Amino acid sequence: ELKVEQNPLFLSMQEGKNYTIYCNYSTTSDRLYWYRQDPGKSLESLFVLLSNGAVKQEGRLMASLDTKARLSTLHITAAVHDLSATYFCASGTSYGKLTFGQGTILTVHP
Amino acid sequence: EAGVAQSPRYKIIEKRQSVAFWCNPISGHATLYWYQQILGQGPKLLIQFQNNGVVDDSQLPKDRFSAERLKGVDSTLKIQPAKLEDSAVYLCASSSLRATGTGVRSYEQYFGPGTRLTVT
């Protein structure tokens, strides 16, 4: 059974600081997705990583994928309050099934 | 482009009652998914359709949950009878197969707003 584990599960950051969320998955997969969820809202796609060594950046967020280590990271640079949300990673199969991690609740405070 | 539509947005029922949720995917998306998201957890796939055929329903509690996708477009998810532990947000998502420059196919999924179910 595929397992996806994120850490930390809770992250409290000061504005302007940097931090990384880690996502480990248990079986071979070359598709890794990151989503954002605001309270009471649905999931918004952030990044799709499809090959070993893939790196994508959007604003203050950068995601990377290491398929050999079965590890993806989401790096936050100079955090701002608007980034406060829950972030999920999900590992995908070749036919589209996603297995999600538990989510990381990020709170950015002044 | 219109997003994934779901209704109702909220539903409160008593245990042992029945409930149905409706989903209309993004136009042209052949793949449709139903997820259950319990408070504080990540979404869990219940069932995946490709057009109107089932691809994966291994985590669907078939004794009480059923789903159909007639004509390969809209879908309904039904719970009968509901239990307290079915309280969750039910998310519908859709995707289309997209070829990428690396040769790896992407199934980026787009999620609807969800239906929040409370079973009392």
Short mmCIF file of C-alpha atoms in Angstrom, two decimals:
data_model
loop_
_atom_site.label_atom_id
_atom_site.label_comp_id
_atom_site.label_asym_id
_atom_site.label_seq_id
_atom_site.Cartn_x
_atom_site.Cartn_y
_atom_site.Cartn_z
CA GLU A 1 0.00 0.00 0.00
CA LEU A 2 1.38 3.36 -1.00
CA LYS A 3 2.02 5.71 1.91
CA VAL A 4 2.77 9.40 1.69
CA GLU A 5 4.16 11.15 4.74
CA GLN A 6 4.68 14.84 5.21
CA ASN A 7 6.63 16.66 7.84
CA PRO A 8 6.23 18.75 9.70
CA LEU A 9 2.47 18.50 10.16
CA PHE A 10 2.33 21.92 11.79
CA LEU A 11 4.59 24.82 10.91
CA SER A 12 4.52 28.22 12.52
CA MET A 13 6.75 30.71 10.74
CA GLN A 14 7.68 34.31 11.12
CA GLU A 15 7.25 36.57 8.15
CA GLY A 16 10.45 36.85 6.16
CA LYS A 17 11.83 33.45 7.20
CA ASN A 18 12.58 30.43 5.03
CA TYR A 19 11.46 26.87 5.60
CA THR A 20 11.01 23.52 3.87
CA ILE A 21 8.18 20.98 3.94
CA TYR A 22 9.18 17.40 3.23
CA CYS A 23 7.15 14.72 1.49
CA ASN A 24 8.25 11.08 1.51
CA TYR A 25 6.43 8.36 -0.40
CA SER A 26 6.80 4.64 -0.07
CA THR A 27 6.75 3.15 -3.57
CA THR A 28 8.17 4.03 -6.93
CA SER A 29 6.39 6.95 -8.50
CA ASP A 30 7.49 9.59 -10.94
CA ARG A 31 4.53 11.88 -10.48
CA LEU A 32 4.29 14.18 -7.50
CA TYR A 33 1.75 16.93 -6.98
CA TRP A 34 1.50 19.79 -4.49
CA TYR A 35 -1.81 21.36 -3.55
CA ARG A 36 -2.86 24.24 -1.32
CA GLN A 37 -6.07 24.31 0.70
CA ASP A 38 -7.41 27.37 2.50
CA PRO A 39 -9.81 26.84 5.44
CA GLY A 40 -13.24 25.78 4.21
CA LYS A 41 -12.09 25.81 0.60
CA SER A 42 -11.22 23.21 -1.98
CA LEU A 43 -7.77 22.22 -3.22
CA GLU A 44 -5.77 24.41 -5.55
CA SER A 45 -3.04 22.87 -7.69
CA LEU A 46 0.40 24.40 -7.11
CA PHE A 47 2.94 22.18 -8.82
CA VAL A 48 3.13 19.05 -10.95
CA LEU A 49 6.52 17.30 -10.86
CA LEU A 50 6.93 14.57 -13.44
CA SER A 51 10.59 13.56 -13.53
CA ASN A 52 13.57 13.00 -11.30
CA GLY A 53 15.32 16.27 -10.59
CA ALA A 54 12.31 18.37 -11.58
CA VAL A 55 12.25 21.80 -9.97
CA LYS A 56 9.43 24.31 -10.29
CA GLN A 57 9.05 27.76 -8.80
CA GLU A 58 6.12 30.10 -8.41
CA GLY A 59 6.62 33.26 -6.40
CA ARG A 60 7.93 32.39 -2.95
CA LEU A 61 7.34 28.66 -3.38
CA MET A 62 9.72 26.17 -4.99
CA ALA A 63 9.11 22.44 -5.32
CA SER A 64 11.56 19.69 -6.22
CA LEU A 65 11.46 15.95 -6.79
CA ASP A 66 14.05 13.24 -6.11
CA THR A 67 12.55 9.95 -7.29
CA LYS A 68 15.54 7.90 -6.14
CA ALA A 69 15.13 9.10 -2.57
CA ARG A 70 11.32 9.09 -2.96
CA LEU A 71 11.34 12.63 -1.62
CA SER A 72 9.78 15.90 -2.66
CA THR A 73 10.31 19.25 -0.96
CA LEU A 74 8.34 22.47 -0.92
CA HIS A 75 10.59 25.39 -0.01
CA ILE A 76 9.16 28.65 1.22
CA THR A 77 11.26 31.77 0.81
CA ALA A 78 10.67 34.94 2.83
CA ALA A 79 7.25 33.86 4.05
CA VAL A 80 4.32 36.28 4.00
CA HIS A 81 0.96 36.01 5.76
CA ASP A 82 -0.87 35.17 2.52
CA LEU A 83 0.95 31.83 2.42
CA SER A 84 -0.90 30.63 5.53
CA ALA A 85 -2.83 27.51 4.44
CA THR A 86 -2.63 23.72 4.49
CA TYR A 87 -0.27 22.21 1.94
CA PHE A 88 -0.68 18.67 0.64
CA CYS A 89 1.63 16.55 -1.44
CA ALA A 90 0.25 13.63 -3.41
CA SER A 91 1.94 10.78 -5.22
CA GLY A 92 0.35 9.72 -8.50
CA THR A 93 0.11 6.50 -10.49
CA SER A 94 0.38 6.14 -14.25
CA TYR A 95 -3.41 6.05 -14.55
CA GLY A 96 -4.05 9.12 -12.41
CA LYS A 97 -4.80 7.84 -8.90
CA LEU A 98 -3.50 10.21 -6.23
CA THR A 99 -2.50 9.26 -2.69
CA PHE A 100 -2.31 12.29 -0.45
CA GLY A 101 -0.17 13.03 2.57
CA GLN A 102 -1.66 14.19 5.85
CA GLY A 103 -1.12 17.84 5.07
CA THR A 104 1.09 20.53 6.64
CA ILE A 105 -0.72 23.39 8.34
CA LEU A 106 1.34 26.51 7.77
CA THR A 107 0.79 29.64 9.83
CA VAL A 108 2.81 32.75 9.04
CA HIS A 109 2.77 35.44 11.71
CA PRO A 110 4.39 38.86 12.00
CA GLU B 1 -13.34 27.82 -18.52
CA ALA B 2 -15.89 26.78 -15.90
CA GLY B 3 -14.55 24.73 -13.02
CA VAL B 4 -15.85 21.55 -11.41
CA ALA B 5 -19.36 22.09 -10.03
CA GLN B 6 -20.78 20.25 -7.04
CA SER B 7 -24.06 20.33 -5.19
CA PRO B 8 -25.27 20.62 -2.57
CA ARG B 9 -22.55 22.51 -0.72
CA TYR B 10 -23.78 21.46 2.70
CA LYS B 11 -25.94 18.63 3.92
CA ILE B 12 -27.01 17.56 7.39
CA ILE B 13 -28.73 14.20 7.83
CA GLU B 14 -29.41 11.74 10.58
CA LYS B 15 -27.68 8.39 10.71
CA ARG B 16 -29.34 5.66 8.67
CA GLN B 17 -30.72 8.23 6.22
CA SER B 18 -29.67 8.39 2.57
CA VAL B 19 -27.91 11.20 0.75
CA ALA B 20 -26.73 11.90 -2.79
CA PHE B 21 -24.13 14.28 -4.15
CA TRP B 22 -23.82 15.57 -7.70
CA CYS B 23 -20.76 16.56 -9.70
CA ASN B 24 -20.33 18.18 -13.10
CA PRO B 25 -16.70 18.03 -14.28
CA ILE B 26 -14.80 20.45 -16.45
CA SER B 27 -15.99 20.14 -20.04
CA GLY B 28 -13.94 17.61 -21.98
CA HIS B 29 -12.37 15.95 -18.96
CA ALA B 30 -12.68 12.21 -19.37
CA THR B 31 -11.53 11.26 -15.86
CA LEU B 32 -13.62 11.97 -12.78
CA TYR B 33 -12.78 11.27 -9.15
CA TRP B 34 -14.65 11.25 -5.86
CA TYR B 35 -12.67 11.83 -2.67
CA GLN B 36 -13.59 11.76 1.00
CA GLN B 37 -11.76 14.26 3.21
CA ILE B 38 -12.22 13.77 6.93
CA LEU B 39 -11.40 16.79 9.07
CA GLY B 40 -7.66 17.10 9.59
CA GLN B 41 -6.71 14.54 6.97
CA GLY B 42 -5.77 14.47 3.32
CA PRO B 43 -8.35 13.49 0.71
CA LYS B 44 -8.85 9.75 0.18
CA LEU B 45 -9.88 8.46 -3.24
CA LEU B 46 -13.21 6.64 -3.21
CA ILE B 47 -13.74 6.00 -6.90
CA GLN B 48 -12.23 6.97 -10.25
CA PHE B 49 -14.10 6.94 -13.57
CA GLN B 50 -12.65 7.03 -17.05
CA ASN B 51 -15.54 8.20 -19.23
CA ASN B 52 -18.38 6.11 -17.78
CA GLY B 53 -16.28 3.12 -16.73
CA VAL B 54 -14.82 2.51 -13.27
CA VAL B 55 -11.00 2.51 -13.11
CA ASP B 56 -10.53 2.17 -9.35
CA ASP B 57 -13.08 1.69 -6.58
CA SER B 58 -10.89 -0.29 -4.19
CA GLN B 59 -11.49 2.13 -1.29
CA LEU B 60 -15.21 2.59 -1.80
CA PRO B 61 -17.29 1.00 1.02
CA LYS B 62 -19.54 -0.80 -1.38
CA ASP B 63 -22.01 -1.96 1.27
CA ARG B 64 -23.24 1.61 1.66
CA PHE B 65 -21.63 3.80 -1.02
CA SER B 66 -22.44 3.76 -4.72
CA ALA B 67 -21.49 5.99 -7.61
CA GLU B 68 -22.36 6.28 -11.25
CA ARG B 69 -21.35 8.40 -14.19
CA LEU B 70 -24.00 8.20 -16.84
CA LYS B 71 -23.02 9.24 -20.37
CA GLY B 72 -19.48 9.93 -19.20
CA VAL B 73 -20.20 13.45 -17.94
CA ASP B 74 -22.05 14.15 -14.67
CA SER B 75 -21.67 11.85 -11.70
CA THR B 76 -23.58 11.10 -8.52
CA LEU B 77 -22.28 9.60 -5.29
CA LYS B 78 -24.81 8.05 -2.90
CA ILE B 79 -24.58 6.91 0.69
CA GLN B 80 -27.26 4.58 2.00
CA PRO B 81 -27.54 4.26 4.96
CA ALA B 82 -25.25 6.92 6.40
CA LYS B 83 -23.15 6.39 9.51
CA LEU B 84 -21.69 8.95 11.89
CA GLU B 85 -18.20 8.27 10.54
CA ASP B 86 -19.30 9.36 7.07
CA SER B 87 -19.20 12.99 8.24
CA ALA B 88 -16.64 14.55 5.93
CA VAL B 89 -16.20 16.76 2.90
CA TYR B 90 -16.80 14.95 -0.37
CA LEU B 91 -14.69 16.34 -3.15
CA CYS B 92 -15.14 15.77 -6.84
CA ALA B 93 -12.24 16.29 -9.21
CA SER B 94 -11.68 15.91 -12.92
CA SER B 95 -8.67 15.66 -15.18
CA SER B 96 -7.70 15.17 -18.77
CA LEU B 97 -4.75 13.19 -20.00
CA ARG B 98 -2.00 15.61 -20.93
CA ALA B 99 1.17 14.68 -22.76
CA THR B 100 4.30 16.47 -21.56
CA GLY B 101 7.65 17.15 -23.14
CA THR B 102 9.28 14.49 -20.97
CA GLY B 103 7.01 11.75 -22.28
CA VAL B 104 5.38 11.29 -18.89
CA ARG B 105 1.63 11.72 -18.90
CA SER B 106 0.13 14.11 -16.41
CA TYR B 107 -3.24 13.77 -14.76
CA GLU B 108 -3.36 17.14 -13.03
CA GLN B 109 -6.63 17.15 -11.16
CA TYR B 110 -8.96 20.11 -10.69
CA PHE B 111 -11.14 20.01 -7.62
CA GLY B 112 -14.65 21.23 -7.03
CA PRO B 113 -15.74 23.21 -3.94
CA GLY B 114 -16.86 20.05 -2.12
CA THR B 115 -19.95 19.00 -0.21
CA ARG B 116 -19.71 19.13 3.57
CA LEU B 117 -21.75 16.25 5.03
CA THR B 118 -22.68 16.13 8.70
CA VAL B 119 -24.30 12.94 10.00
CA THR B 120 -25.97 13.32 13.40
#
